[in-house]
PDB file of C-alpha atoms and ligand atoms in Angstrom:
ATOM      1  CA  UNK A  26      20.065  15.112  41.476  1.00 52.00           C
ATOM      2  CA  UNK A  27      20.884  17.937  39.005  1.00 58.00           C
ATOM      3  CA  UNK A  28      18.772  20.415  40.954  1.00 69.00           C
ATOM      4  CA  UNK A  29      20.898  19.734  44.026  1.00 82.00           C
ATOM      5  CA  UNK A  30      24.180  20.772  42.384  1.00 88.00           C
ATOM      6  CA  UNK A  31      23.731  24.375  43.647  1.00 96.00           C
ATOM      7  CA  UNK A  32      23.856  25.683  47.219  1.00 98.00           C
ATOM      8  CA  UNK A  33      20.331  26.068  48.522  1.00 97.00           C
ATOM      9  CA  UNK A  34      18.242  26.344  51.661  1.00 97.00           C
ATOM     10  CA  UNK A  35      16.146  23.213  52.167  1.00 97.00           C
ATOM     11  CA  UNK A  36      13.182  23.191  54.526  1.00 97.00           C
ATOM     12  CA  UNK A  37      13.252  20.296  56.982  1.00 98.00           C
ATOM     13  CA  UNK A  38       9.814  18.836  57.709  1.00 97.00           C
ATOM     14  CA  UNK A  39       8.451  20.101  61.018  1.00 97.00           C
ATOM     15  CA  UNK A  40       5.857  18.316  63.114  1.00 98.00           C
ATOM     16  CA  UNK A  41       4.426  21.189  65.128  1.00 97.00           C
ATOM     17  CA  UNK A  42       3.221  20.225  68.572  1.00 98.00           C
ATOM     18  CA  UNK A  43       2.286  22.276  71.642  1.00 98.00           C
ATOM     19  CA  UNK A  44       4.515  19.898  73.622  1.00 98.00           C
ATOM     20  CA  UNK A  45       7.476  20.951  71.472  1.00 98.00           C
ATOM     21  CA  UNK A  46       8.241  20.754  67.771  1.00 98.00           C
ATOM     22  CA  UNK A  47       9.934  17.848  66.058  1.00 98.00           C
ATOM     23  CA  UNK A  48      11.900  17.938  62.804  1.00 98.00           C
ATOM     24  CA  UNK A  49      13.225  14.933  60.944  1.00 97.00           C
ATOM     25  CA  UNK A  50      15.993  14.532  58.388  1.00 97.00           C
ATOM     26  CA  UNK A  51      15.865  11.382  56.318  1.00 94.00           C
ATOM     27  CA  UNK A  52      18.552  10.370  53.840  1.00 90.00           C
ATOM     28  CA  UNK A  53      17.831  10.747  50.112  1.00 83.00           C
ATOM     29  CA  UNK A  54      14.619  12.518  51.103  1.00 87.00           C
ATOM     30  CA  UNK A  55      15.265  15.681  53.150  1.00 92.00           C
ATOM     31  CA  UNK A  56      18.967  15.475  52.277  1.00 94.00           C
ATOM     32  CA  UNK A  57      19.577  14.406  48.665  1.00 93.00           C
ATOM     33  CA  UNK A  58      22.448  12.057  49.538  1.00 95.00           C
ATOM     34  CA  UNK A  59      23.203   9.011  51.696  1.00 95.00           C
ATOM     35  CA  UNK A  60      24.207  10.041  55.222  1.00 97.00           C
ATOM     36  CA  UNK A  61      27.682   8.958  56.241  1.00 97.00           C
ATOM     37  CA  UNK A  62      28.776  11.362  58.994  1.00 98.00           C
ATOM     38  CA  UNK A  63      27.462  13.982  61.409  1.00 98.00           C
ATOM     39  CA  UNK A  64      29.598  16.515  63.239  1.00 98.00           C
ATOM     40  CA  UNK A  65      28.740  19.678  65.128  1.00 98.00           C
ATOM     41  CA  UNK A  66      30.328  22.866  66.358  1.00 98.00           C
ATOM     42  CA  UNK A  67      29.379  24.229  69.772  1.00 98.00           C
ATOM     43  CA  UNK A  68      30.845  26.508  72.461  1.00 98.00           C
ATOM     44  CA  UNK A  69      31.933  28.746  69.589  1.00 98.00           C
ATOM     45  CA  UNK A  70      33.224  32.150  70.797  1.00 96.00           C
ATOM     46  CA  UNK A  71      31.253  35.115  69.385  1.00 91.00           C
ATOM     47  CA  UNK A  72      34.141  36.484  67.325  1.00 95.00           C
ATOM     48  CA  UNK A  73      35.231  33.102  65.996  1.00 98.00           C
ATOM     49  CA  UNK A  74      35.395  32.067  62.356  1.00 98.00           C
ATOM     50  CA  UNK A  75      35.245  28.395  61.377  1.00 98.00           C
ATOM     51  CA  UNK A  76      35.539  26.533  58.111  1.00 97.00           C
ATOM     52  CA  UNK A  77      37.990  28.144  55.702  1.00 98.00           C
ATOM     53  CA  UNK A  78      38.200  25.290  53.258  1.00 98.00           C
ATOM     54  CA  UNK A  79      36.445  23.538  50.354  1.00 98.00           C
ATOM     55  CA  UNK A  80      35.860  19.889  49.510  1.00 98.00           C
ATOM     56  CA  UNK A  81      36.588  17.911  46.366  1.00 97.00           C
ATOM     57  CA  UNK A  82      33.674  15.472  46.688  1.00 97.00           C
ATOM     58  CA  UNK A  83      31.981  15.798  50.090  1.00 98.00           C
ATOM     59  CA  UNK A  84      28.354  17.024  50.033  1.00 97.00           C
ATOM     60  CA  UNK A  85      27.256  18.757  53.220  1.00 98.00           C
ATOM     61  CA  UNK A  86      23.976  19.854  54.780  1.00 98.00           C
ATOM     62  CA  UNK A  87      24.391  22.470  57.525  1.00 98.00           C
ATOM     63  CA  UNK A  88      21.810  23.409  60.161  1.00 98.00           C
ATOM     64  CA  UNK A  89      21.718  25.919  63.018  1.00 98.00           C
ATOM     65  CA  UNK A  90      20.294  23.447  65.553  1.00 98.00           C
ATOM     66  CA  UNK A  91      20.359  26.265  68.114  1.00 98.00           C
ATOM     67  CA  UNK A  92      21.003  29.991  67.776  1.00 98.00           C
ATOM     68  CA  UNK A  93      22.310  31.493  64.576  1.00 98.00           C
ATOM     69  CA  UNK A  94      25.416  31.991  62.445  1.00 98.00           C
ATOM     70  CA  UNK A  95      26.308  33.044  58.905  1.00 98.00           C
ATOM     71  CA  UNK A  96      27.821  30.891  56.179  1.00 98.00           C
ATOM     72  CA  UNK A  97      29.742  32.569  53.362  1.00 98.00           C
ATOM     73  CA  UNK A  98      30.079  30.410  50.247  1.00 98.00           C
ATOM     74  CA  UNK A  99      32.599  31.332  47.566  1.00 98.00           C
ATOM     75  CA  UNK A 100      32.969  29.608  44.189  1.00 97.00           C
ATOM     76  CA  UNK A 101      36.289  31.274  43.381  1.00 96.00           C
ATOM     77  CA  UNK A 102      34.631  34.175  41.559  1.00 96.00           C
ATOM     78  CA  UNK A 103      31.753  35.377  43.735  1.00 96.00           C
ATOM     79  CA  UNK A 104      30.470  34.798  47.219  1.00 98.00           C
ATOM     80  CA  UNK A 105      27.074  34.665  48.928  1.00 98.00           C
ATOM     81  CA  UNK A 106      26.252  35.029  52.611  1.00 98.00           C
ATOM     82  CA  UNK A 107      23.518  32.856  54.132  1.00 98.00           C
ATOM     83  CA  UNK A 108      22.134  33.350  57.624  1.00 98.00           C
ATOM     84  CA  UNK A 109      21.036  30.151  59.374  1.00 98.00           C
ATOM     85  CA  UNK A 110      18.782  30.847  62.347  1.00 98.00           C
ATOM     86  CA  UNK A 111      16.041  28.190  62.376  1.00 98.00           C
ATOM     87  CA  UNK A 112      16.392  24.486  63.300  1.00 98.00           C
ATOM     88  CA  UNK A 113      14.056  23.547  60.417  1.00 98.00           C
ATOM     89  CA  UNK A 114      16.146  25.174  57.656  1.00 98.00           C
ATOM     90  CA  UNK A 115      19.359  23.652  56.316  1.00 98.00           C
ATOM     91  CA  UNK A 116      21.910  24.840  53.779  1.00 98.00           C
ATOM     92  CA  UNK A 117      22.957  22.307  51.161  1.00 98.00           C
ATOM     93  CA  UNK A 118      26.632  22.815  50.268  1.00 98.00           C
ATOM     94  CA  UNK A 119      27.778  20.736  47.291  1.00 98.00           C
ATOM     95  CA  UNK A 120      31.532  20.203  46.784  1.00 98.00           C
ATOM     96  CA  UNK A 121      33.514  23.012  45.146  1.00 97.00           C
ATOM     97  CA  UNK A 122      32.519  25.910  47.421  1.00 98.00           C
ATOM     98  CA  UNK A 123      34.871  27.557  49.907  1.00 98.00           C
ATOM     99  CA  UNK A 124      32.928  27.997  53.148  1.00 98.00           C
ATOM    100  CA  UNK A 125      33.460  30.245  56.147  1.00 98.00           C
ATOM    101  CA  UNK A 126      31.135  30.407  59.151  1.00 98.00           C
ATOM    102  CA  UNK A 127      31.033  33.491  61.393  1.00 98.00           C
ATOM    103  CA  UNK A 128      28.664  35.688  63.430  1.00 98.00           C
ATOM    104  CA  UNK A 129      27.908  32.850  65.869  1.00 98.00           C
ATOM    105  CA  UNK A 130      25.310  33.742  68.494  1.00 98.00           C
ATOM    106  CA  UNK A 131      25.863  32.662  72.098  1.00 97.00           C
ATOM    107  CA  UNK A 132      24.926  29.016  72.585  1.00 98.00           C
ATOM    108  CA  UNK A 133      24.627  28.307  68.867  1.00 98.00           C
ATOM    109  CA  UNK A 134      25.115  24.798  67.538  1.00 98.00           C
ATOM    110  CA  UNK A 135      26.142  24.148  63.918  1.00 98.00           C
ATOM    111  CA  UNK A 136      25.349  20.603  62.857  1.00 98.00           C
ATOM    112  CA  UNK A 137      26.711  19.236  59.577  1.00 98.00           C
ATOM    113  CA  UNK A 138      25.501  16.083  57.849  1.00 98.00           C
ATOM    114  CA  UNK A 139      27.754  14.734  55.099  1.00 98.00           C
ATOM    115  CA  UNK A 140      27.870  11.908  52.582  1.00 97.00           C
ATOM    116  CA  UNK A 141      31.548  11.019  53.044  1.00 98.00           C
ATOM    117  CA  UNK A 142      33.588   9.769  55.987  1.00 98.00           C
ATOM    118  CA  UNK A 143      36.251  12.180  57.254  1.00 98.00           C
ATOM    119  CA  UNK A 144      39.179  12.236  54.848  1.00 98.00           C
ATOM    120  CA  UNK A 145      41.768  15.004  55.046  1.00 98.00           C
ATOM    121  CA  UNK A 146      42.688  14.449  51.378  1.00 98.00           C
ATOM    122  CA  UNK A 147      39.184  15.661  50.409  1.00 98.00           C
ATOM    123  CA  UNK A 148      39.957  19.123  51.865  1.00 98.00           C
ATOM    124  CA  UNK A 149      41.309  22.114  49.943  1.00 98.00           C
ATOM    125  CA  UNK A 150      42.662  24.322  52.732  1.00 98.00           C
ATOM    126  CA  UNK A 151      44.669  26.815  50.684  1.00 98.00           C
ATOM    127  CA  UNK A 152      42.488  29.600  49.218  1.00 98.00           C
ATOM    128  CA  UNK A 153      44.898  30.420  46.364  1.00 98.00           C
ATOM    129  CA  UNK A 154      44.960  26.748  45.394  1.00 98.00           C
ATOM    130  CA  UNK A 155      41.141  26.668  45.544  1.00 98.00           C
ATOM    131  CA  UNK A 156      40.875  29.771  43.353  1.00 97.00           C
ATOM    132  CA  UNK A 157      43.309  28.420  40.767  1.00 97.00           C
ATOM    133  CA  UNK A 158      41.368  25.149  40.671  1.00 96.00           C
ATOM    134  CA  UNK A 159      37.802  26.499  40.583  1.00 95.00           C
ATOM    135  CA  UNK A 160      37.776  30.030  39.129  1.00 91.00           C
ATOM    136  CA  UNK A 161      38.188  28.933  35.482  1.00 93.00           C
ATOM    137  CA  UNK A 162      35.030  26.804  35.729  1.00 95.00           C
ATOM    138  CA  UNK A 163      33.180  27.994  38.857  1.00 96.00           C
ATOM    139  CA  UNK A 164      30.370  26.037  40.439  1.00 97.00           C
ATOM    140  CA  UNK A 165      27.010  27.783  40.021  1.00 96.00           C
ATOM    141  CA  UNK A 166      24.976  29.792  42.489  1.00 97.00           C
TER     142      UNK A 166
HETATM  143  P1  LIG B  22      38.052  21.588  60.458  1.00 61.56           P
HETATM  144  O1  LIG B  22      37.406  20.898  59.304  1.00 61.56           O
HETATM  145  O2  LIG B  22      39.254  22.412  60.168  1.00 61.56           O
HETATM  146  O3  LIG B  22      36.989  22.484  61.251  1.00 61.56           O
HETATM  147  P2  LIG B  22      35.976  23.607  60.738  1.00 61.56           P
HETATM  148  O4  LIG B  22      35.865  23.507  59.274  1.00 61.56           O
HETATM  149  O5  LIG B  22      34.699  23.285  61.409  1.00 61.56           O
HETATM  150  O6  LIG B  22      36.468  24.921  61.208  1.00 61.56           O
HETATM  151  O7  LIG B  22      38.395  20.482  61.534  1.00 61.56           O
HETATM  152  C1  LIG B  22      39.023  20.787  62.764  1.00 61.56           C
HETATM  153  C2  LIG B  22      39.781  19.564  63.229  1.00 61.56           C
HETATM  154  O8  LIG B  22      38.880  18.479  63.453  1.00 61.56           O
HETATM  155  C3  LIG B  22      40.802  19.091  62.198  1.00 61.56           C
HETATM  156  O9  LIG B  22      41.964  18.694  62.909  1.00 61.56           O
HETATM  157  C4  LIG B  22      40.161  17.870  61.591  1.00 61.56           C
HETATM  158  C5  LIG B  22      39.275  17.334  62.702  1.00 61.56           C
HETATM  159  N1  LIG B  22      38.076  16.645  62.174  1.00 61.56           N
HETATM  160  C6  LIG B  22      37.950  15.279  62.308  1.00 61.56           C
HETATM  161  O10 LIG B  22      38.844  14.597  62.836  1.00 61.56           O
HETATM  162  N2  LIG B  22      36.832  14.661  61.818  1.00 61.56           N
HETATM  163  C7  LIG B  22      35.826  15.358  61.217  1.00 61.56           C
HETATM  164  O11 LIG B  22      34.817  14.763  60.782  1.00 61.56           O
HETATM  165  C8  LIG B  22      35.965  16.784  61.097  1.00 61.56           C
HETATM  166  C9  LIG B  22      34.895  17.612  60.446  1.00 61.56           C
HETATM  167  C10 LIG B  22      37.100  17.393  61.589  1.00 61.56           C
END
């Protein structure tokens, strides 16, 4: 699982079909963790920003099921912007990265698959606290 300790785009298998394409996400295969929870953002206003937090232990896999949006990941020292705009590409976000999603297109859907049940104590919601915690030993890009 070492190679999955960094943020990365993972291609989701696609079964191309003239009747319509099909993609499948299988735990420990397409996503390198057991699937515990799925949530999704929709009806997001164009100028909206979501996220704005990091996790202590939750691993997440984020997909633009429809439309597009950007994800900015920050390890406390540097940040990278990823554009998600295909339903067969997902962004793996290990714990320890502050994430912000913006630039949502009309009708976009952001689906997130995670390996932990919802637990507010797993969130770091204060950026200064996150920076103090992570910047001395930042997670890699
Ligand atoms: P939040 O994580 O702040 O949203 P985002 O990161 O997408 O901008 O969550 C918004 C609200 O939804 C907050 O009150 C917590 C609640 N929530 C749950 O109850 N269960 C969940 O699985 C998630 C992701 C959020």
